[in-house]
Tab-separated table of C-alpha atoms in Angstrom:
chain	number	residue	atom	x	y	z
A	857	UNK	CA	-15.762	-17.545	18.835
A	858	UNK	CA	-12.510	-19.505	19.197
A	859	UNK	CA	-9.564	-17.460	17.988
A	860	UNK	CA	-6.797	-18.924	15.849
A	861	UNK	CA	-3.967	-20.128	18.072
A	862	UNK	CA	-0.272	-20.454	17.371
A	863	UNK	CA	-0.470	-24.245	16.989
A	864	UNK	CA	-2.871	-23.817	14.090
A	865	UNK	CA	-0.523	-21.290	12.526
A	866	UNK	CA	2.384	-23.714	12.926
A	867	UNK	CA	0.329	-26.399	11.177
A	868	UNK	CA	-0.284	-23.971	8.333
A	869	UNK	CA	3.423	-23.311	8.110
A	870	UNK	CA	4.193	-27.033	7.694
A	871	UNK	CA	1.517	-27.214	5.030
A	872	UNK	CA	3.051	-24.278	3.154
A	873	UNK	CA	6.601	-25.670	3.079
A	874	UNK	CA	7.670	-25.830	-0.554
A	875	UNK	CA	4.665	-23.759	-1.612
A	876	UNK	CA	5.612	-20.274	-0.399
A	877	UNK	CA	8.879	-18.411	-0.043
A	878	UNK	CA	10.331	-17.340	3.266
A	879	UNK	CA	10.553	-13.713	2.216
A	880	UNK	CA	13.591	-11.596	3.106
A	881	UNK	CA	13.879	-8.981	5.831
A	882	UNK	CA	15.364	-5.725	4.531
A	883	UNK	CA	17.186	-3.417	6.976
A	884	UNK	CA	15.871	0.113	6.276
A	885	UNK	CA	18.626	2.258	7.760
A	886	UNK	CA	17.299	5.436	6.163
A	887	UNK	CA	14.156	5.210	8.328
A	888	UNK	CA	15.996	4.747	11.613
A	889	UNK	CA	16.452	8.490	12.118
A	890	UNK	CA	12.665	8.778	12.535
A	891	UNK	CA	12.406	6.147	15.265
A	892	UNK	CA	14.161	4.847	18.330
A	893	UNK	CA	15.904	1.755	16.997
A	894	UNK	CA	16.382	-0.353	13.906
A	895	UNK	CA	13.714	-0.520	11.186
A	896	UNK	CA	13.188	-3.588	9.010
A	897	UNK	CA	10.891	-4.314	6.066
A	898	UNK	CA	9.335	-7.787	5.759
A	899	UNK	CA	9.264	-8.115	1.966
A	900	UNK	CA	6.043	-9.977	1.173
A	901	UNK	CA	6.021	-8.048	-2.108
A	902	UNK	CA	8.618	-10.655	-3.146
A	903	UNK	CA	6.291	-13.558	-2.268
A	904	UNK	CA	4.850	-15.842	-4.958
A	905	UNK	CA	2.027	-13.983	-6.771
A	906	UNK	CA	3.547	-10.731	-5.468
A	907	UNK	CA	1.809	-10.670	-2.082
A	908	UNK	CA	1.174	-12.562	1.164
A	909	UNK	CA	-2.230	-13.779	-0.081
A	910	UNK	CA	-1.005	-17.169	-1.317
A	911	UNK	CA	-0.380	-18.165	2.318
A	912	UNK	CA	-3.997	-17.923	3.376
A	913	UNK	CA	-5.484	-19.011	0.061
A	914	UNK	CA	-3.498	-22.263	-0.097
A	915	UNK	CA	-4.222	-23.058	3.559
A	916	UNK	CA	-7.951	-22.548	2.987
A	917	UNK	CA	-8.135	-24.546	-0.235
A	918	UNK	CA	-6.049	-27.403	1.116
A	919	UNK	CA	-8.587	-27.800	3.918
A	920	UNK	CA	-11.477	-28.436	1.528
A	921	UNK	CA	-12.982	-31.913	1.349
A	922	UNK	CA	-12.811	-33.985	-1.840
A	923	UNK	CA	-16.479	-33.197	-2.496
A	924	UNK	CA	-15.869	-29.468	-2.061
A	925	UNK	CA	-12.824	-29.552	-4.337
A	926	UNK	CA	-14.889	-31.209	-7.036
A	927	UNK	CA	-17.369	-28.297	-6.949
A	928	UNK	CA	-14.636	-25.771	-7.611
A	929	UNK	CA	-14.017	-22.475	-5.824
A	930	UNK	CA	-15.002	-18.861	-6.397
A	931	UNK	CA	-13.457	-15.686	-5.003
A	932	UNK	CA	-13.689	-11.923	-5.291
A	933	UNK	CA	-10.698	-9.627	-5.156
A	934	UNK	CA	-9.151	-6.386	-6.344
A	935	UNK	CA	-6.203	-8.519	-7.434
A	936	UNK	CA	-3.928	-10.033	-4.796
A	937	UNK	CA	-6.387	-12.508	-3.256
A	938	UNK	CA	-7.470	-13.375	-6.806
A	939	UNK	CA	-3.924	-14.372	-7.721
A	940	UNK	CA	-3.460	-16.302	-4.485
A	941	UNK	CA	-6.653	-18.305	-5.009
A	942	UNK	CA	-5.887	-18.892	-8.683
A	943	UNK	CA	-2.387	-20.230	-7.985
A	944	UNK	CA	-3.469	-22.301	-4.982
A	945	UNK	CA	-6.319	-23.833	-6.971
A	946	UNK	CA	-3.970	-24.614	-9.849
A	947	UNK	CA	-1.470	-26.300	-7.519
A	948	UNK	CA	-4.243	-28.395	-5.933
A	949	UNK	CA	-6.023	-29.281	-9.179
A	950	UNK	CA	-9.181	-27.291	-8.347
A	951	UNK	CA	-11.114	-25.199	-10.867
A	952	UNK	CA	-11.374	-21.536	-9.864
A	953	UNK	CA	-13.584	-18.596	-10.803
A	954	UNK	CA	-12.703	-15.065	-9.747
A	955	UNK	CA	-14.784	-11.883	-9.804
A	956	UNK	CA	-12.840	-8.622	-9.934
A	957	UNK	CA	-13.970	-4.979	-10.069
A	958	UNK	CA	-14.101	-3.563	-13.580
A	959	UNK	CA	-11.301	-1.149	-12.690
A	960	UNK	CA	-8.950	-3.847	-11.397
A	961	UNK	CA	-5.353	-3.121	-12.487
A	962	UNK	CA	-4.529	-4.837	-15.771
A	963	UNK	CA	-1.365	-6.598	-14.464
A	964	UNK	CA	-3.399	-8.194	-11.637
A	965	UNK	CA	-6.101	-9.209	-14.099
A	966	UNK	CA	-3.604	-10.752	-16.516
A	967	UNK	CA	-1.728	-12.546	-13.732
A	968	UNK	CA	-4.933	-14.045	-12.305
A	969	UNK	CA	-5.882	-15.427	-15.700
A	970	UNK	CA	-2.310	-16.625	-16.142
A	971	UNK	CA	-2.601	-18.723	-12.977
A	972	UNK	CA	-5.586	-20.515	-14.501
A	973	UNK	CA	-8.659	-18.781	-13.086
A	974	UNK	CA	-11.821	-17.988	-15.041
A	975	UNK	CA	-12.037	-14.225	-14.451
A	976	UNK	CA	-15.195	-12.097	-14.582
A	977	UNK	CA	-15.286	-8.314	-14.173
A	978	UNK	CA	-18.195	-6.975	-12.144
A	979	UNK	CA	-18.959	-3.686	-10.371
A	980	UNK	CA	-16.883	-0.638	-9.638
A	981	UNK	CA	-15.782	-1.631	-6.118
A	982	UNK	CA	-14.753	-4.816	-4.342
A	983	UNK	CA	-18.048	-5.124	-2.428
A	984	UNK	CA	-19.987	-5.419	-5.708
A	985	UNK	CA	-17.644	-8.117	-7.001
A	986	UNK	CA	-17.925	-9.854	-3.622
A	987	UNK	CA	-21.723	-9.934	-3.809
A	988	UNK	CA	-21.591	-11.372	-7.318
A	989	UNK	CA	-19.114	-14.062	-6.257
A	990	UNK	CA	-21.411	-15.089	-3.397
A	991	UNK	CA	-24.372	-15.209	-5.791
A	992	UNK	CA	-22.296	-17.348	-8.179
A	993	UNK	CA	-21.508	-19.760	-5.334
A	994	UNK	CA	-25.206	-20.058	-4.516
A	995	UNK	CA	-26.111	-20.708	-8.164
A	996	UNK	CA	-23.395	-23.224	-8.950
A	997	UNK	CA	-22.397	-24.840	-5.665
A	998	UNK	CA	-18.810	-23.559	-5.948
A	999	UNK	CA	-17.121	-22.987	-2.578
A	1000	UNK	CA	-16.767	-19.284	-1.810
A	1001	UNK	CA	-13.244	-18.379	-0.616
A	1002	UNK	CA	-13.464	-15.226	1.441
A	1003	UNK	CA	-10.453	-12.893	1.099
A	1004	UNK	CA	-9.988	-12.462	4.877
A	1005	UNK	CA	-12.918	-13.622	7.025
A	1006	UNK	CA	-12.092	-17.276	7.708
A	1007	UNK	CA	-9.960	-18.986	10.343
A	1008	UNK	CA	-7.904	-20.901	7.743
A	1009	UNK	CA	-7.119	-17.645	5.917
A	1010	UNK	CA	-6.019	-16.029	9.181
A	1011	UNK	CA	-3.891	-19.059	10.110
A	1012	UNK	CA	-2.132	-18.974	6.742
A	1013	UNK	CA	-1.439	-15.266	6.975
A	1014	UNK	CA	-0.181	-15.801	10.531
A	1015	UNK	CA	2.870	-17.600	9.162
A	1016	UNK	CA	4.201	-14.119	8.326
A	1017	UNK	CA	4.275	-13.438	12.072
A	1018	UNK	CA	6.287	-16.596	12.808
A	1019	UNK	CA	8.877	-15.585	10.213
A	1020	UNK	CA	9.093	-12.049	11.602
A	1021	UNK	CA	10.001	-13.288	15.094
A	1022	UNK	CA	12.593	-15.677	13.704
A	1023	UNK	CA	14.207	-13.033	11.495
A	1024	UNK	CA	14.032	-10.172	14.028
A	1025	UNK	CA	13.668	-11.909	17.435
A	1026	UNK	CA	14.204	-8.631	19.308
A	1027	UNK	CA	11.342	-6.830	17.482
A	1028	UNK	CA	9.397	-4.379	19.653
A	1029	UNK	CA	6.795	-3.139	17.146
A	1030	UNK	CA	5.211	-4.778	14.092
A	1031	UNK	CA	3.302	-2.605	11.586
A	1032	UNK	CA	0.886	-4.369	9.238
A	1033	UNK	CA	-1.112	-3.002	6.271
A	1034	UNK	CA	-4.774	-3.621	7.033
A	1035	UNK	CA	-7.850	-3.870	4.861
A	1036	UNK	CA	-10.254	-6.605	5.914
A	1037	UNK	CA	-7.934	-7.609	8.729
A	1038	UNK	CA	-6.874	-11.149	7.813
A	1039	UNK	CA	-3.155	-10.392	7.708
A	1040	UNK	CA	-2.943	-8.262	10.851
A	1041	UNK	CA	-5.140	-10.780	12.703
A	1042	UNK	CA	-2.888	-13.683	11.755
A	1043	UNK	CA	0.331	-11.808	12.495
A	1044	UNK	CA	-1.027	-10.677	15.864
A	1045	UNK	CA	-2.116	-14.208	16.821
A	1046	UNK	CA	1.367	-15.551	16.077
A	1047	UNK	CA	3.340	-12.692	17.607
A	1048	UNK	CA	1.262	-12.286	20.769
A	1049	UNK	CA	1.427	-16.019	21.511
A	1050	UNK	CA	5.229	-15.989	21.493
A	1051	UNK	CA	6.035	-12.374	22.402
A	1052	UNK	CA	3.041	-10.739	24.129
A	1053	UNK	CA	5.139	-7.624	24.808
A	1054	UNK	CA	5.456	-6.805	21.095
A	1055	UNK	CA	3.164	-4.015	19.933
A	1056	UNK	CA	1.177	-5.026	16.833
A	1057	UNK	CA	-0.315	-2.108	14.886
A	1058	UNK	CA	-2.646	-2.249	11.896
A	1059	UNK	CA	-2.358	0.531	9.304
A	1060	UNK	CA	-5.256	1.650	7.112
A	1061	UNK	CA	-5.653	4.314	4.442
A	1062	UNK	CA	-7.499	7.343	5.861
A	1063	UNK	CA	-10.010	7.216	3.021
A	1064	UNK	CA	-10.791	3.512	3.563
A	1065	UNK	CA	-10.509	3.057	7.323
A	1066	UNK	CA	-13.317	0.809	8.565
A	1067	UNK	CA	-11.519	-0.600	11.608
A	1068	UNK	CA	-11.237	2.555	13.766
A	1069	UNK	CA	-14.986	3.135	13.433
A	1070	UNK	CA	-15.765	-0.533	13.970
A	1071	UNK	CA	-13.585	-0.833	17.062
A	1072	UNK	CA	-15.155	2.303	18.512
A	1073	UNK	CA	-18.644	0.903	17.830
A	1074	UNK	CA	-17.863	-2.539	19.257
A	1075	UNK	CA	-18.593	-4.378	16.014
A	1076	UNK	CA	-18.128	-4.253	12.222
A	1077	UNK	CA	-19.296	-0.955	10.702
A	1078	UNK	CA	-19.696	-0.278	6.976
A	1079	UNK	CA	-18.094	2.822	5.480
A	1080	UNK	CA	-20.444	4.959	3.370
A	1081	UNK	CA	-17.732	5.514	0.745
A	1082	UNK	CA	-14.043	4.954	0.022
A	1083	UNK	CA	-11.548	6.739	-2.220
A	1084	UNK	CA	-7.912	5.664	-2.021
A	1085	UNK	CA	-5.025	4.706	-4.270
A	1086	UNK	CA	-4.492	1.705	-1.951
A	1087	UNK	CA	-7.013	-0.567	-3.677
A	1088	UNK	CA	-5.608	-3.681	-1.979
A	1089	UNK	CA	-6.761	-2.480	1.457
A	1090	UNK	CA	-9.926	-0.674	0.350
A	1091	UNK	CA	-12.402	-2.812	2.297
A	1092	UNK	CA	-15.628	-1.158	3.369
A	1093	UNK	CA	-16.411	-3.382	6.354
A	1094	UNK	CA	-14.488	-5.930	8.466
A	1095	UNK	CA	-15.917	-9.431	8.701
A	1096	UNK	CA	-17.046	-10.877	12.029
A	1097	UNK	CA	-14.164	-13.360	12.185
A	1098	UNK	CA	-11.380	-10.894	11.365
A	1099	UNK	CA	-12.959	-8.247	13.593
A	1100	UNK	CA	-13.044	-10.604	16.582
A	1101	UNK	CA	-9.329	-11.328	16.209
A	1102	UNK	CA	-8.305	-7.700	15.683
A	1103	UNK	CA	-10.385	-6.484	18.631
A	1104	UNK	CA	-8.592	-8.882	21.006
A	1105	UNK	CA	-5.095	-9.269	19.573
A	1106	UNK	CA	-4.140	-5.994	17.831
A	1107	UNK	CA	-2.869	-3.140	19.995
A	1108	UNK	CA	-3.853	-0.247	17.738
A	1109	UNK	CA	-5.055	0.659	14.246
A	1110	UNK	CA	-3.665	3.865	12.725
A	1111	UNK	CA	-4.537	5.614	9.488
A	1112	UNK	CA	-2.254	7.198	6.892
A	1113	UNK	CA	-2.864	9.881	4.272
A	1114	UNK	CA	-2.707	9.488	0.504
A	1115	UNK	CA	0.338	11.748	0.581
A	1116	UNK	CA	2.122	9.422	3.017
A	1117	UNK	CA	1.217	6.387	0.897
A	1118	UNK	CA	2.710	7.943	-2.240
A	1119	UNK	CA	5.834	9.024	-0.362
A	1120	UNK	CA	6.197	5.474	0.989
A	1121	UNK	CA	5.934	3.902	-2.464
A	1122	UNK	CA	8.552	6.342	-3.756
A	1123	UNK	CA	10.870	5.699	-0.803
A	1124	UNK	CA	10.671	1.920	-1.277
A	1125	UNK	CA	11.467	2.306	-4.960
A	1126	UNK	CA	14.169	4.942	-4.657
A	1127	UNK	CA	15.973	3.911	-1.468
A	1128	UNK	CA	15.212	0.220	-1.022
A	1129	UNK	CA	14.952	-0.727	-4.728
A	1130	UNK	CA	11.631	-2.433	-3.997
A	1131	UNK	CA	8.427	-2.161	-6.024
A	1132	UNK	CA	5.639	-1.969	-3.445
A	1133	UNK	CA	2.021	-1.146	-4.254
A	1134	UNK	CA	0.251	1.595	-2.260
A	1135	UNK	CA	-1.637	-0.881	-0.067
A	1136	UNK	CA	1.553	-2.825	0.563
A	1137	UNK	CA	3.384	0.362	1.532
A	1138	UNK	CA	0.889	1.400	4.234
A	1139	UNK	CA	3.179	0.296	7.082
A	1140	UNK	CA	6.069	2.287	5.608
A	1141	UNK	CA	3.702	5.245	5.271
A	1142	UNK	CA	3.026	4.992	9.019
A	1143	UNK	CA	6.757	5.196	9.696
A	1144	UNK	CA	6.881	8.430	7.688
A	1145	UNK	CA	3.702	9.972	9.084
A	1146	UNK	CA	4.275	9.148	12.755
A	1147	UNK	CA	7.970	9.814	13.522
A	1148	UNK	CA	8.959	8.747	17.012
A	1149	UNK	CA	5.698	6.883	17.563
A	1150	UNK	CA	7.109	3.344	17.469
A	1151	UNK	CA	9.638	1.688	19.745
A	1152	UNK	CA	12.379	-0.161	17.908
A	1153	UNK	CA	13.326	-2.460	16.525
A	1154	UNK	CA	10.363	-1.956	14.194
A	1155	UNK	CA	9.245	-4.407	11.521
A	1156	UNK	CA	7.017	-2.974	8.784
A	1157	UNK	CA	5.344	-5.533	6.530
A	1158	UNK	CA	5.527	-4.638	2.828
A	1159	UNK	CA	2.519	-6.783	1.992
A	1160	UNK	CA	2.340	-6.600	-1.801
A	1161	UNK	CA	4.045	-5.401	-4.952
A	1162	UNK	CA	1.414	-5.746	-7.671
A	1163	UNK	CA	0.989	-2.256	-9.079
A	1164	UNK	CA	-0.142	-1.058	-12.496
A	1165	UNK	CA	2.823	0.715	-14.192
A	1166	UNK	CA	0.578	3.655	-15.141
A	1167	UNK	CA	-0.543	4.045	-11.537
A	1168	UNK	CA	3.060	3.706	-10.406
A	1169	UNK	CA	4.013	6.624	-12.659
A	1170	UNK	CA	1.261	8.772	-11.127
A	1171	UNK	CA	2.279	7.730	-7.615
A	1172	UNK	CA	5.923	8.587	-8.263
A	1173	UNK	CA	4.908	12.056	-9.464
A	1174	UNK	CA	2.569	12.501	-6.491
A	1175	UNK	CA	5.227	11.271	-4.090
A	1176	UNK	CA	7.856	13.584	-5.536
A	1177	UNK	CA	5.479	16.506	-5.158
A	1178	UNK	CA	4.653	15.522	-1.580
A	1179	UNK	CA	8.356	15.185	-0.842
A	1180	UNK	CA	9.175	18.666	-2.141
A	1181	UNK	CA	10.857	17.382	-5.289
A	1182	UNK	CA	8.668	19.472	-7.604
A	1183	UNK	CA	8.082	23.231	-7.381
A	1184	UNK	CA	5.447	25.232	-9.254
A	1185	UNK	CA	6.023	29.003	-9.433
A	1186	UNK	CA	4.403	31.974	-11.143
A	1187	UNK	CA	6.563	35.047	-11.724
A	1188	UNK	CA	5.782	38.508	-13.054
A	1189	UNK	CA	8.575	40.128	-15.051
A	1190	UNK	CA	8.945	43.133	-17.349
A	1191	UNK	CA	7.729	42.506	-20.900
A	1192	UNK	CA	10.994	43.088	-22.684
A	1193	UNK	CA	13.488	40.943	-24.618
A	1194	UNK	CA	15.692	38.816	-22.376
A	1195	UNK	CA	13.362	38.620	-19.344
A	1196	UNK	CA	12.574	34.930	-19.837
A	1197	UNK	CA	16.235	34.139	-20.476
A	1198	UNK	CA	17.182	35.929	-17.247
A	1199	UNK	CA	14.684	33.850	-15.238
A	1200	UNK	CA	15.774	30.550	-16.756
A	1201	UNK	CA	19.447	31.401	-16.346
A	1202	UNK	CA	18.898	32.090	-12.644
A	1203	UNK	CA	16.981	28.818	-12.249
A	1204	UNK	CA	19.878	27.024	-13.925
A	1205	UNK	CA	22.379	28.621	-11.574
A	1206	UNK	CA	20.290	27.494	-8.595
A	1207	UNK	CA	20.494	23.873	-9.752
A	1208	UNK	CA	16.777	23.335	-10.475
A	1209	UNK	CA	15.638	21.456	-13.570
A	1210	UNK	CA	12.935	23.080	-15.713
A	1211	UNK	CA	10.113	20.675	-16.592
A	1212	UNK	CA	7.641	23.111	-18.114
A	1213	UNK	CA	7.418	26.817	-18.985
A	1214	UNK	CA	4.334	28.876	-19.819
A	1215	UNK	CA	4.714	32.509	-20.944
A	1216	UNK	CA	1.545	34.639	-20.913
A	1217	UNK	CA	0.678	38.296	-21.581
A	1218	UNK	CA	-3.089	37.766	-21.177
A	1219	UNK	CA	-4.328	38.242	-17.631
A	1220	UNK	CA	-6.551	40.769	-15.930
A	1221	UNK	CA	-4.126	40.931	-13.007
A	1222	UNK	CA	-1.109	41.914	-15.094
A	1223	UNK	CA	0.010	45.548	-15.276
A	1224	UNK	CA	0.783	47.120	-18.619
A	1225	UNK	CA	4.256	46.033	-19.666
A	1226	UNK	CA	4.278	42.860	-17.553
A	1227	UNK	CA	4.237	39.187	-18.485
A	1228	UNK	CA	3.625	36.148	-16.330
A	1229	UNK	CA	5.902	33.129	-16.415
A	1230	UNK	CA	4.665	29.849	-14.934
A	1231	UNK	CA	7.438	27.380	-14.123
A	1232	UNK	CA	7.363	23.744	-13.110
A	1233	UNK	CA	10.715	22.717	-11.649
A	1234	UNK	CA	12.350	19.542	-10.386
A	1235	UNK	CA	14.269	20.221	-7.168
A	1236	UNK	CA	16.323	18.360	-4.588
A	1237	UNK	CA	13.777	18.624	-1.783
A	1238	UNK	CA	11.942	21.106	0.492
A	1239	UNK	CA	15.070	23.057	1.459
A	1240	UNK	CA	16.042	23.476	-2.179
A	1241	UNK	CA	12.477	24.635	-2.982
A	1242	UNK	CA	12.754	27.370	-0.368
A	1243	UNK	CA	16.168	28.380	-1.686
A	1244	UNK	CA	14.911	28.691	-5.270
A	1245	UNK	CA	11.873	30.684	-4.157
A	1246	UNK	CA	13.935	33.071	-2.018
A	1247	UNK	CA	16.720	33.601	-4.538
A	1248	UNK	CA	14.334	34.367	-7.389
A	1249	UNK	CA	12.720	37.073	-5.269
A	1250	UNK	CA	16.140	38.366	-4.258
A	1251	UNK	CA	17.065	38.583	-7.937
A	1252	UNK	CA	14.207	41.043	-8.446
A	1253	UNK	CA	11.546	38.747	-9.882
A	1254	UNK	CA	8.040	39.062	-8.432
A	1255	UNK	CA	6.810	35.668	-7.190
A	1256	UNK	CA	3.019	35.526	-7.339
A	1257	UNK	CA	1.479	33.921	-4.207
């Protein structure tokens, strides 16, 4: 199989002029303490349609013949590829049909329809929607647009790599969120052609990591199951085209935990003022989970920003918990007037914010004359959590393990 070369990526870049945005590079100084050198975020979450996907989708659709364009196109996606195909098809005057999982986030669903696609919901996971899209193509003659496993898709996504080297020419490491592998394959093809010394690392969610198994097996391997908040990179099996590129061009593929993903989303929002979806924050999660692992300057691609507000709320809460910003405590105190006030007064003095209080006298573990107080507190971080815990014990309150 011939791999995509840098000339093909440069052709894609010319094609995309006026269609895509050259997205900004954000200097993430707060992450530098974890690594040896500067850290930058390539903000593809600010791209048209909210992700890098428009690059590959437009490149692929533009390459269709007049006869193929007349038949229309069909795609399957959890959301970002759907929006890319829908917008690209609209810009090129091609009719588009998109199959999405039934649990696709509502903002992605609405945006895809807003770009002009005929959207159908099918199956619980992307693979089921993918199978239905392929069946639709066979029934109707529509051209199936794969989300990652095509050379034109990889060439379009590779334009991200060209921009990275122009914006941070001294880059030593590039971290790329990875699902099916189209983005990391394209970035690696561009970067390795111009700077073979740069380390290119794919990042997958631990609960949806098909590439480590596939690379170890020497070919694409299907995961038996997936369960991750990072729906945009929840791909159960690499394709043969993307796998061939990743196996040759990508230096390593790492995995990150759900905790690291939520912390990364929160960090992007709180410190960088960027809305990044869990899949798009995978590279930032790697920076948090693997301190000192990457030589700088490091560029982490923030690949998408399309996140359901309800999910974002849950992620923020999860990230704050993972970051030691919430503390749950159970205390046993004497059952007499003023005990609860004494506890809350001490919490106030320690600078913690009370989110919830539960006062109970009914428990088989309580001694006669005792009550249990369950507290949920907002704190300033792990050190503050330890301080609150220690000082409450020092004040004479029994903290239940």
